[in-house]
Coordinates of C-alpha atoms in Angstrom, one line a residue:
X472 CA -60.5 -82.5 64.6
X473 CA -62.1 -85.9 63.7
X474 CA -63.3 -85.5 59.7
X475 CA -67.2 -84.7 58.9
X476 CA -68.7 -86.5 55.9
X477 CA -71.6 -85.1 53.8
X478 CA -73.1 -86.8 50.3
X479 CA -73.6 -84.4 48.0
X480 CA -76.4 -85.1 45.4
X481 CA -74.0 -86.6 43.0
X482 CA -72.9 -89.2 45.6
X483 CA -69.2 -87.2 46.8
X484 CA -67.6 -86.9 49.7
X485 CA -68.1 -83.2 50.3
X486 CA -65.8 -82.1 53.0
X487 CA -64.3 -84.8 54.8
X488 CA -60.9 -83.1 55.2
X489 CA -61.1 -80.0 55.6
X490 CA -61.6 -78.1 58.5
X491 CA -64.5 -75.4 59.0
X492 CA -62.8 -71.8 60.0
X493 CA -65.5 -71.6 62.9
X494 CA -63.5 -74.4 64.5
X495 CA -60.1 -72.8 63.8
X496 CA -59.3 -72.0 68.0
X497 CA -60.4 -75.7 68.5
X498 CA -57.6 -77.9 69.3
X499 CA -56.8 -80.6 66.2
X500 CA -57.3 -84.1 66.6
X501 CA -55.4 -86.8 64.6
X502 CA -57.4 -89.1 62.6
X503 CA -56.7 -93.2 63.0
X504 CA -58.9 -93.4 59.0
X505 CA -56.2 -90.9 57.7
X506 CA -53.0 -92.6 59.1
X507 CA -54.5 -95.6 58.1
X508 CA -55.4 -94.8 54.5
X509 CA -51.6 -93.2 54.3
X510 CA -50.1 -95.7 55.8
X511 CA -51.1 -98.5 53.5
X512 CA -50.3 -96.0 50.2
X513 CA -47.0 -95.3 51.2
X514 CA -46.2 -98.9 52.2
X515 CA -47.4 -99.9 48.9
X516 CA -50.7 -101.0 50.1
X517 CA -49.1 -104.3 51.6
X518 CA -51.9 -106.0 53.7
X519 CA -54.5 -108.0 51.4
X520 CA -54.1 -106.4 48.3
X521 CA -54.5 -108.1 45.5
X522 CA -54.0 -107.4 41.2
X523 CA -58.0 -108.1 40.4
X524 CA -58.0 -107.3 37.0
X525 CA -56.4 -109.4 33.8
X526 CA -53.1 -107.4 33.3
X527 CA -54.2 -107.0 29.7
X528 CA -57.0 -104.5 30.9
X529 CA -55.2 -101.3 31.0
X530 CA -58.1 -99.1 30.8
X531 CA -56.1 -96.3 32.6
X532 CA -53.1 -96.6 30.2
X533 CA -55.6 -96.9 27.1
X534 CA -57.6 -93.9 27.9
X535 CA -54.5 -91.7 28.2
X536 CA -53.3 -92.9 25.0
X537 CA -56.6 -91.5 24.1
X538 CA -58.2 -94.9 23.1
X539 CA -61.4 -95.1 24.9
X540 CA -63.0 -92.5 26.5
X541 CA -63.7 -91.9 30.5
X542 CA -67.2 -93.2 31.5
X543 CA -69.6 -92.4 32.1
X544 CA -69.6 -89.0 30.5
X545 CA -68.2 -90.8 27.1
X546 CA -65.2 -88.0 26.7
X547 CA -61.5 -88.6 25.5
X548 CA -58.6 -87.2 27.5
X549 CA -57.6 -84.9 25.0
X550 CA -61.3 -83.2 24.9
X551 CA -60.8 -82.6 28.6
X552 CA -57.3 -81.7 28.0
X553 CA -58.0 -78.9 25.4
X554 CA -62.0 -78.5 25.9
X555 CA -62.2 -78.1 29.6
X556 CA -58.9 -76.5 30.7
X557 CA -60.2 -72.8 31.9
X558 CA -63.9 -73.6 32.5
X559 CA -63.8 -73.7 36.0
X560 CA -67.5 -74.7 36.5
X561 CA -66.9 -78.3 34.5
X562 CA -64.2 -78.4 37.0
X563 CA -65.9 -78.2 39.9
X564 CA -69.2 -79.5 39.7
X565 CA -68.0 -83.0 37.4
X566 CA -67.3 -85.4 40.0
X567 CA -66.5 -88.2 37.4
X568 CA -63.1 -87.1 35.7
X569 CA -60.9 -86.9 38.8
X570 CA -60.5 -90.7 39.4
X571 CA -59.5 -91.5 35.3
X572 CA -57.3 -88.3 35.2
X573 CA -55.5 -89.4 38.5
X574 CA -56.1 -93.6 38.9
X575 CA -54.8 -94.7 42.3
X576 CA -54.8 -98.7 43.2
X577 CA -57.4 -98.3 45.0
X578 CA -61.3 -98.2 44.3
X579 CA -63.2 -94.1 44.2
X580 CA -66.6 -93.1 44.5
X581 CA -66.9 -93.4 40.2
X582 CA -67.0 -97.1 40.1
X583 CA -66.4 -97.0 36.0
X584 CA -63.3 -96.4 37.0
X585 CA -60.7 -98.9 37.5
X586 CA -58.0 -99.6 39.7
X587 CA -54.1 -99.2 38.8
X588 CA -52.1 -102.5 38.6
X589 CA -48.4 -103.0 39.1
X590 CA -48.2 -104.3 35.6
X591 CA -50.3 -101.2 34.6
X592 CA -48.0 -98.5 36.5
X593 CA -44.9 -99.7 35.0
X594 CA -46.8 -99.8 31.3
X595 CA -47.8 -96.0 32.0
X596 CA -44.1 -94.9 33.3
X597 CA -43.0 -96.9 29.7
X598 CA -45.4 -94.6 27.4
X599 CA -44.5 -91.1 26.7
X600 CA -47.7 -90.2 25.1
X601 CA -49.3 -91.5 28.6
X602 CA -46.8 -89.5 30.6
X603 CA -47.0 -85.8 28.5
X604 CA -50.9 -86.1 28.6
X605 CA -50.5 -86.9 32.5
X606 CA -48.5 -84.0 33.0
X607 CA -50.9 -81.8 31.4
X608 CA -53.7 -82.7 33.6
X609 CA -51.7 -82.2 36.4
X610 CA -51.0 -78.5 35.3
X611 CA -54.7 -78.3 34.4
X612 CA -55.3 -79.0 37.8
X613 CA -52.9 -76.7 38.9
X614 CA -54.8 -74.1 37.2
X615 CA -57.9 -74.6 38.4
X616 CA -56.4 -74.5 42.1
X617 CA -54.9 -71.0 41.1
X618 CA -51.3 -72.4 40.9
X619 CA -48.8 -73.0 38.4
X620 CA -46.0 -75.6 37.4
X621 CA -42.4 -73.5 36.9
X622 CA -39.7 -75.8 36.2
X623 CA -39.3 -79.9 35.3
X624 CA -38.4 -80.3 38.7
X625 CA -42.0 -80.0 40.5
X626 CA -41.6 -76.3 41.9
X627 CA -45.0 -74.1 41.8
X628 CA -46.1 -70.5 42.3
X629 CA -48.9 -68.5 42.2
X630 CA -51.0 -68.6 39.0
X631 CA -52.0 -65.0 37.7
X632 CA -55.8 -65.8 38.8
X633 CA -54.5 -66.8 42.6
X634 CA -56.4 -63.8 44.4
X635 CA -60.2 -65.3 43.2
X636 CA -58.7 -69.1 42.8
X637 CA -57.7 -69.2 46.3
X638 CA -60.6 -68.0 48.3
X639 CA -62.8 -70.9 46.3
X640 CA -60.0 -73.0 47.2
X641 CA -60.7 -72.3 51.1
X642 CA -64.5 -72.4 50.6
X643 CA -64.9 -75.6 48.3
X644 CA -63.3 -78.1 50.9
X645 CA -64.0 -80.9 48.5
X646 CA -61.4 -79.9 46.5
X647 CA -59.0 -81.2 49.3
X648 CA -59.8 -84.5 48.3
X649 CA -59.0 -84.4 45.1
X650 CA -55.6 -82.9 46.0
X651 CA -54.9 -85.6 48.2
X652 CA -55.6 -88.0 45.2
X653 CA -53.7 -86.3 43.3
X654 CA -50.4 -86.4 45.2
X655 CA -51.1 -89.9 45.9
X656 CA -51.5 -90.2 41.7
X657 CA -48.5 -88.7 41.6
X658 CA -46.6 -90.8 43.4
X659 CA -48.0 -94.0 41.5
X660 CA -46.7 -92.7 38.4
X661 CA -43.4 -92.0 39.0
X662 CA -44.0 -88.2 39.9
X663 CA -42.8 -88.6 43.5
X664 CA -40.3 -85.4 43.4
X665 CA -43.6 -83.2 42.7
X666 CA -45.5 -83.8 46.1
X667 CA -43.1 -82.2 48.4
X668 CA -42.6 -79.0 46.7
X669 CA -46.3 -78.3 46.1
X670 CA -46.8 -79.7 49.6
X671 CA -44.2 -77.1 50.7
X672 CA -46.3 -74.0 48.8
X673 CA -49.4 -74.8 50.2
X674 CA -48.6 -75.1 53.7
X675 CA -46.8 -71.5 52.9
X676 CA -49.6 -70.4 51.6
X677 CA -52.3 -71.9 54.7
X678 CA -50.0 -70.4 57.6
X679 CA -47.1 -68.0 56.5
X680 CA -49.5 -65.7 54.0
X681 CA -52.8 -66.7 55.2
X682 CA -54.4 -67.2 52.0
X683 CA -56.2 -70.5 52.8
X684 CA -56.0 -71.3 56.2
X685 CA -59.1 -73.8 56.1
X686 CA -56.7 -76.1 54.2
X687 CA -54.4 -76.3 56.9
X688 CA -56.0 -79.3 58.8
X689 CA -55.6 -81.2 56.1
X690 CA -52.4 -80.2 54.6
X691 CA -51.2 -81.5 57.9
X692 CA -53.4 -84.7 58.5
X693 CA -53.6 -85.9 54.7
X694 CA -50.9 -84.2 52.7
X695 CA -47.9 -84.2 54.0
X696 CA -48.3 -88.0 54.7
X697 CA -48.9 -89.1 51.1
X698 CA -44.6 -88.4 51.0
X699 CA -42.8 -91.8 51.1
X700 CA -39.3 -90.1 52.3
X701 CA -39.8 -90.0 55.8
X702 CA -36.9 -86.6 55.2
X703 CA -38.6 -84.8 53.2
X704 CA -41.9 -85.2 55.5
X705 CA -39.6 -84.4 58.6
X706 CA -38.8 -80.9 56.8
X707 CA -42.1 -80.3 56.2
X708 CA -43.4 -80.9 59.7
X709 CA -40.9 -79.1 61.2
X710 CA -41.8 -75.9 58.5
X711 CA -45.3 -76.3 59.6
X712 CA -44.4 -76.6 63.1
X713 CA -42.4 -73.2 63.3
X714 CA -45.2 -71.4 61.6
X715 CA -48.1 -72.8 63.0
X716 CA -50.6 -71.1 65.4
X717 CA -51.2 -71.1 68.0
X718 CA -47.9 -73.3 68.4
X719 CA -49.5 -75.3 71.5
X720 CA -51.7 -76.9 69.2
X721 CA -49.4 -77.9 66.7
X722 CA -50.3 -82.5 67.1
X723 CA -48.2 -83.5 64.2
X724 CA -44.6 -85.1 63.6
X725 CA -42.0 -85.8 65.7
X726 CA -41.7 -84.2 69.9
X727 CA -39.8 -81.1 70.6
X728 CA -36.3 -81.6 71.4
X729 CA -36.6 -79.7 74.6
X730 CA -38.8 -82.3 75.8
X731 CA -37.4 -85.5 74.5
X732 CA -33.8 -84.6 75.3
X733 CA -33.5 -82.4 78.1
X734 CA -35.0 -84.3 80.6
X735 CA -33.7 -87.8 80.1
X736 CA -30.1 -87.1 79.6
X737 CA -30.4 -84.8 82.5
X738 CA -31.4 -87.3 85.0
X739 CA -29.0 -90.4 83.6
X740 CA -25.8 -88.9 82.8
X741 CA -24.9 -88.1 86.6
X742 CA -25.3 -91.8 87.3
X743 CA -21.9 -93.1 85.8
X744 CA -19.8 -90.5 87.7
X745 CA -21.2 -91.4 91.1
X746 CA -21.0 -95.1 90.8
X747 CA -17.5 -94.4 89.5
X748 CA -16.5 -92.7 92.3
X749 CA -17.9 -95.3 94.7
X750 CA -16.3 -98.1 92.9
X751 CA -12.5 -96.3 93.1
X752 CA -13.3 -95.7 97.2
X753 CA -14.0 -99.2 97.3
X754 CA -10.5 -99.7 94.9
X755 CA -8.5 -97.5 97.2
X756 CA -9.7 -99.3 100.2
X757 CA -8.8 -102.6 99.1
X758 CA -5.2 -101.6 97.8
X759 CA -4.3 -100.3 101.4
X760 CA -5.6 -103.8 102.6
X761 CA -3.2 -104.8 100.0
X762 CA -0.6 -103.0 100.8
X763 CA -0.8 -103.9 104.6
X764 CA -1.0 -107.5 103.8
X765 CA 2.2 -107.2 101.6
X766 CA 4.3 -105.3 104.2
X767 CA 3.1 -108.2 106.6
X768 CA 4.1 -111.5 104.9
X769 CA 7.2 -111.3 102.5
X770 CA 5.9 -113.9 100.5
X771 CA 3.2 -111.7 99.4
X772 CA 5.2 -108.6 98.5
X773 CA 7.5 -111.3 96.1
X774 CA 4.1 -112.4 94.2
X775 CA 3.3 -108.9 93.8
X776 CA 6.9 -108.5 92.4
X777 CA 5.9 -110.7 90.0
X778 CA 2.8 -109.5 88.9
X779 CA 4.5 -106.1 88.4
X780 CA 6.5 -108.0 85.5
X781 CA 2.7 -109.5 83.7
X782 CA 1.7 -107.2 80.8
X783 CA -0.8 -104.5 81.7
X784 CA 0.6 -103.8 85.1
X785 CA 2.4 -100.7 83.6
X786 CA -1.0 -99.1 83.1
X787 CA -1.8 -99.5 87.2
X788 CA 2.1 -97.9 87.8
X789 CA 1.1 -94.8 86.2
X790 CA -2.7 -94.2 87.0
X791 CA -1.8 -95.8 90.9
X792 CA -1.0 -92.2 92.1
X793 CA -4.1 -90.3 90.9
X794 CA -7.4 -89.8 93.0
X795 CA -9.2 -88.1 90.8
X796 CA -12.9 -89.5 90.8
X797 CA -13.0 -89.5 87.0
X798 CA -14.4 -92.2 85.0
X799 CA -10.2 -93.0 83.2
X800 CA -9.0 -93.4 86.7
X801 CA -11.5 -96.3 87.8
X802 CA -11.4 -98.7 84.3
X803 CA -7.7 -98.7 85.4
X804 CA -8.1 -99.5 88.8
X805 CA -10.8 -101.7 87.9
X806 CA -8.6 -103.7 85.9
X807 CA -6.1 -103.9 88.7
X808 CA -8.4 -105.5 91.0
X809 CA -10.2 -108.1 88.4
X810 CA -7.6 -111.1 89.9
X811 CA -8.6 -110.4 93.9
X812 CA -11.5 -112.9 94.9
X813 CA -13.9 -110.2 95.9
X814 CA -13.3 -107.4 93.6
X815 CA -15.6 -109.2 90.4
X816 CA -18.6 -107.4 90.7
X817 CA -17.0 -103.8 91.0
X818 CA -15.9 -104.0 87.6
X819 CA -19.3 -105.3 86.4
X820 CA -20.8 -101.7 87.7
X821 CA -18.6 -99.5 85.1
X822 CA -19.3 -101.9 82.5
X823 CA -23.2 -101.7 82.4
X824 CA -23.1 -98.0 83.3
X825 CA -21.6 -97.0 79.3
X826 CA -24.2 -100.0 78.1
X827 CA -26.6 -97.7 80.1
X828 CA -25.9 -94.7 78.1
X829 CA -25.8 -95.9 75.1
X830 CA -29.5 -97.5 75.4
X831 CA -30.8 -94.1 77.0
X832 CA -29.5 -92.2 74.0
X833 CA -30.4 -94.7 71.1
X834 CA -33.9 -94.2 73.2
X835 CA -34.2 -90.6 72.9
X836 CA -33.0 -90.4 69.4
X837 CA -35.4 -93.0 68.0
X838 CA -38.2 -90.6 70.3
X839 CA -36.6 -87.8 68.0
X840 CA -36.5 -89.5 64.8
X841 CA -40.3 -90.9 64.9
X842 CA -43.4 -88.9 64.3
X843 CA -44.5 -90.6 67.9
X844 CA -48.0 -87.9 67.4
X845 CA -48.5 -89.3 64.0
X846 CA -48.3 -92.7 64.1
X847 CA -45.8 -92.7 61.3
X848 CA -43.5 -95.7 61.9
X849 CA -46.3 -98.2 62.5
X850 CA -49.5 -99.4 61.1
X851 CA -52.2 -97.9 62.4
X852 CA -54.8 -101.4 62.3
X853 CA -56.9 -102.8 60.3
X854 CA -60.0 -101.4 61.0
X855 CA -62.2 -100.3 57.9
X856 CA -63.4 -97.0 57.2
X857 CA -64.1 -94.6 54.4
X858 CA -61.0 -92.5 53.5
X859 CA -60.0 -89.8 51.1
X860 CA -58.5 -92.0 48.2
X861 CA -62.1 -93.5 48.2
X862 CA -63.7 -90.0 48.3
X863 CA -63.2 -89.3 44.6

């Protein structure tokens, strides 16, 4: 379903994600703005972006080494850190913090923040201080979502508080915003292993437990895509795909294999047999002419001799006697007749046939291997609209 806007009072996207539960038995609908925003952030944003700020800004990098404060509230990243973790209502009502905890190279609704540059990104991944604080934040976040960071390797679980965490989760859609912002944030700064196994959870959680099934939508349309590795998004979609329901409605990812498979090699694979066969009637037809001609005119019969003794005629010897109407017992036969005048363009028929094949099945995998319902090999255009990494 195509993505509702609404501007809260302190100027935020309120629920352009998310879908309302009231619209749960209404069939999905992909969105061009969300494959297009995705696109461009996995791609590495590559159409007309540009490094607008003097590398020696850094403001990101500067305010998690706790040197100048967000703005406009005027507070330090280790206030927010140690000050704010647990107060739930901060949380959710500031609309200011999310963009300077989680920077993106791209332009949010807080215009006091700034945009990540290359130079900047590869400062932050350089600065341990940056990088511990950053990591905090993120399990700060976590928190507050009602979810909690196990290991070093990105795996979550349910927090203690998950029961009453979760059901604001699927009531305050807006927060699906700043989830997308953060797995993109993630990604920047060199946290890309962490997307897919909190990715993983929540779509668990939205259609295998049932805990927040309004965050499905966009766990589908906005999530999952924020994953560079087209893999790991492949395991994901088919996950989603096996659980989801009703499974009719399921828009995302790559075909079902009944449907891209079945029918196409179905219909071609006969093909090569038949023309086959017909080519070795034709073949046995023009060897009894051969053979007639031979018996006729002794001349003949002594060039055939002679032929006998060329290399390869020892292959036409042994496969001479069968009439099976298999595909080894024409390229033989084939090969036999390739010095007559008019036997040229039999040979041309088995040739093309395996070509054929091969181009029907490199077809159907490449139909198997793309997300064809997601858009996910290709740019989606270049028309301009809001999207989530702007909604924060």
């Amino acid at each position: 379903m195509m993505a509702t806007l609404t501007i809260s009072k302190s100027g935020e996207k309120a629920s352009s994600e998310g879908g309302d539960s009231t619209e749960a038995t209404t069939k999905p609908k992909r969105s061009f703005y969300a494959a297009r925003d995705l696109y461009k952030y996995r791609h590495q944003y590559p159409q007309n972006f540009k490094d607008i700020r003097y590398q020696n800004d850094l403001s990101n990098l500067r305010f998690y080494k706790n040197k100048i404060p967000f703005k406009p509230d005027g507070v330090y990243i280790e206030e927010v850190l140690n000050k704010w973790k647990g107060d739930y209502e901060k949380l959710e009502h500031n609309h200011t913090y999310i963009q300077w905890l989680f920077p993106l190279r791209e332009q949010g609704l807080n215009f006091y923040a700034k945009e990540l540059t290359t130079y900047e990104i590869e400062e932050f991944k350089k600065t341990k201080e940056a990088i511990k604080r950053f990591l905090l934040a993120y399990k700060m976040m976590l928190e507050f979502f009602g979810i909690k960071l196990v290991d070093k390797t990105g795996n979550v679980a349910r927090a203690v508080n998950w029961q009453e965490r979760f059901q604001h989760l699927n009531e305050s859609q807006h927060n699906y915003l700043r989830i997308t912002r953060i797995l993109k944030s993630l990604g920047e700064l060199g946290y890309e292993s962490f997307k897919s196994p909190l990715v993983k959870f929540i779509l668990h959680e939205a259609l295998v437990e049932n805990t927040i099934p309004n965050i499905k939508q966009s766990a589908l349309e906005y999530f999952v895509y924020t994953i560079r590795d087209r893999r790991e998004r492949r395991k994901l979609l088919r996950f989603a795909q096996k659980h989801y329901t009703p499974s009719e409605n399921f828009i995302w990812g790559p075909p079902r294999k009944e449907q891209s498979e079945g029918g196409g090699k179905a219909q071609k694979m006969p093909a090569p047999p038949t023309s086959g066969h017909i080519s070795q009637t034709s073949m046995h037809k023009k060897s009894k002419d051969s053979k007639n001609s031979s018996s006729a005119v002794h001349l003949n019969g002594k060039t055939a001799e002679e032929k006998k003794a060329a290399p390869g005629r020892p292959g036409e010897e042994r496969d001479r006697p069968s009439a099976e109407p298999s595909g080894e017992a024409t390229k033989p036969r084939n090969t036999e007749d390739s010095n007559g005048e008019n036997s040229n363009s039999e040979p041309e028929k088995t040739v093309t046939s395996p070509t054929e094949q091969k181009e029907s099945t490199a077809s159907s995998e490449k139909e198997e291997d793309g997300d064809s319902h997601s858009k996910d090999c290709e740019d989606p255009g270049a028309a301009g609209a809001p999207d989530d990494g702007q909604s924060q």
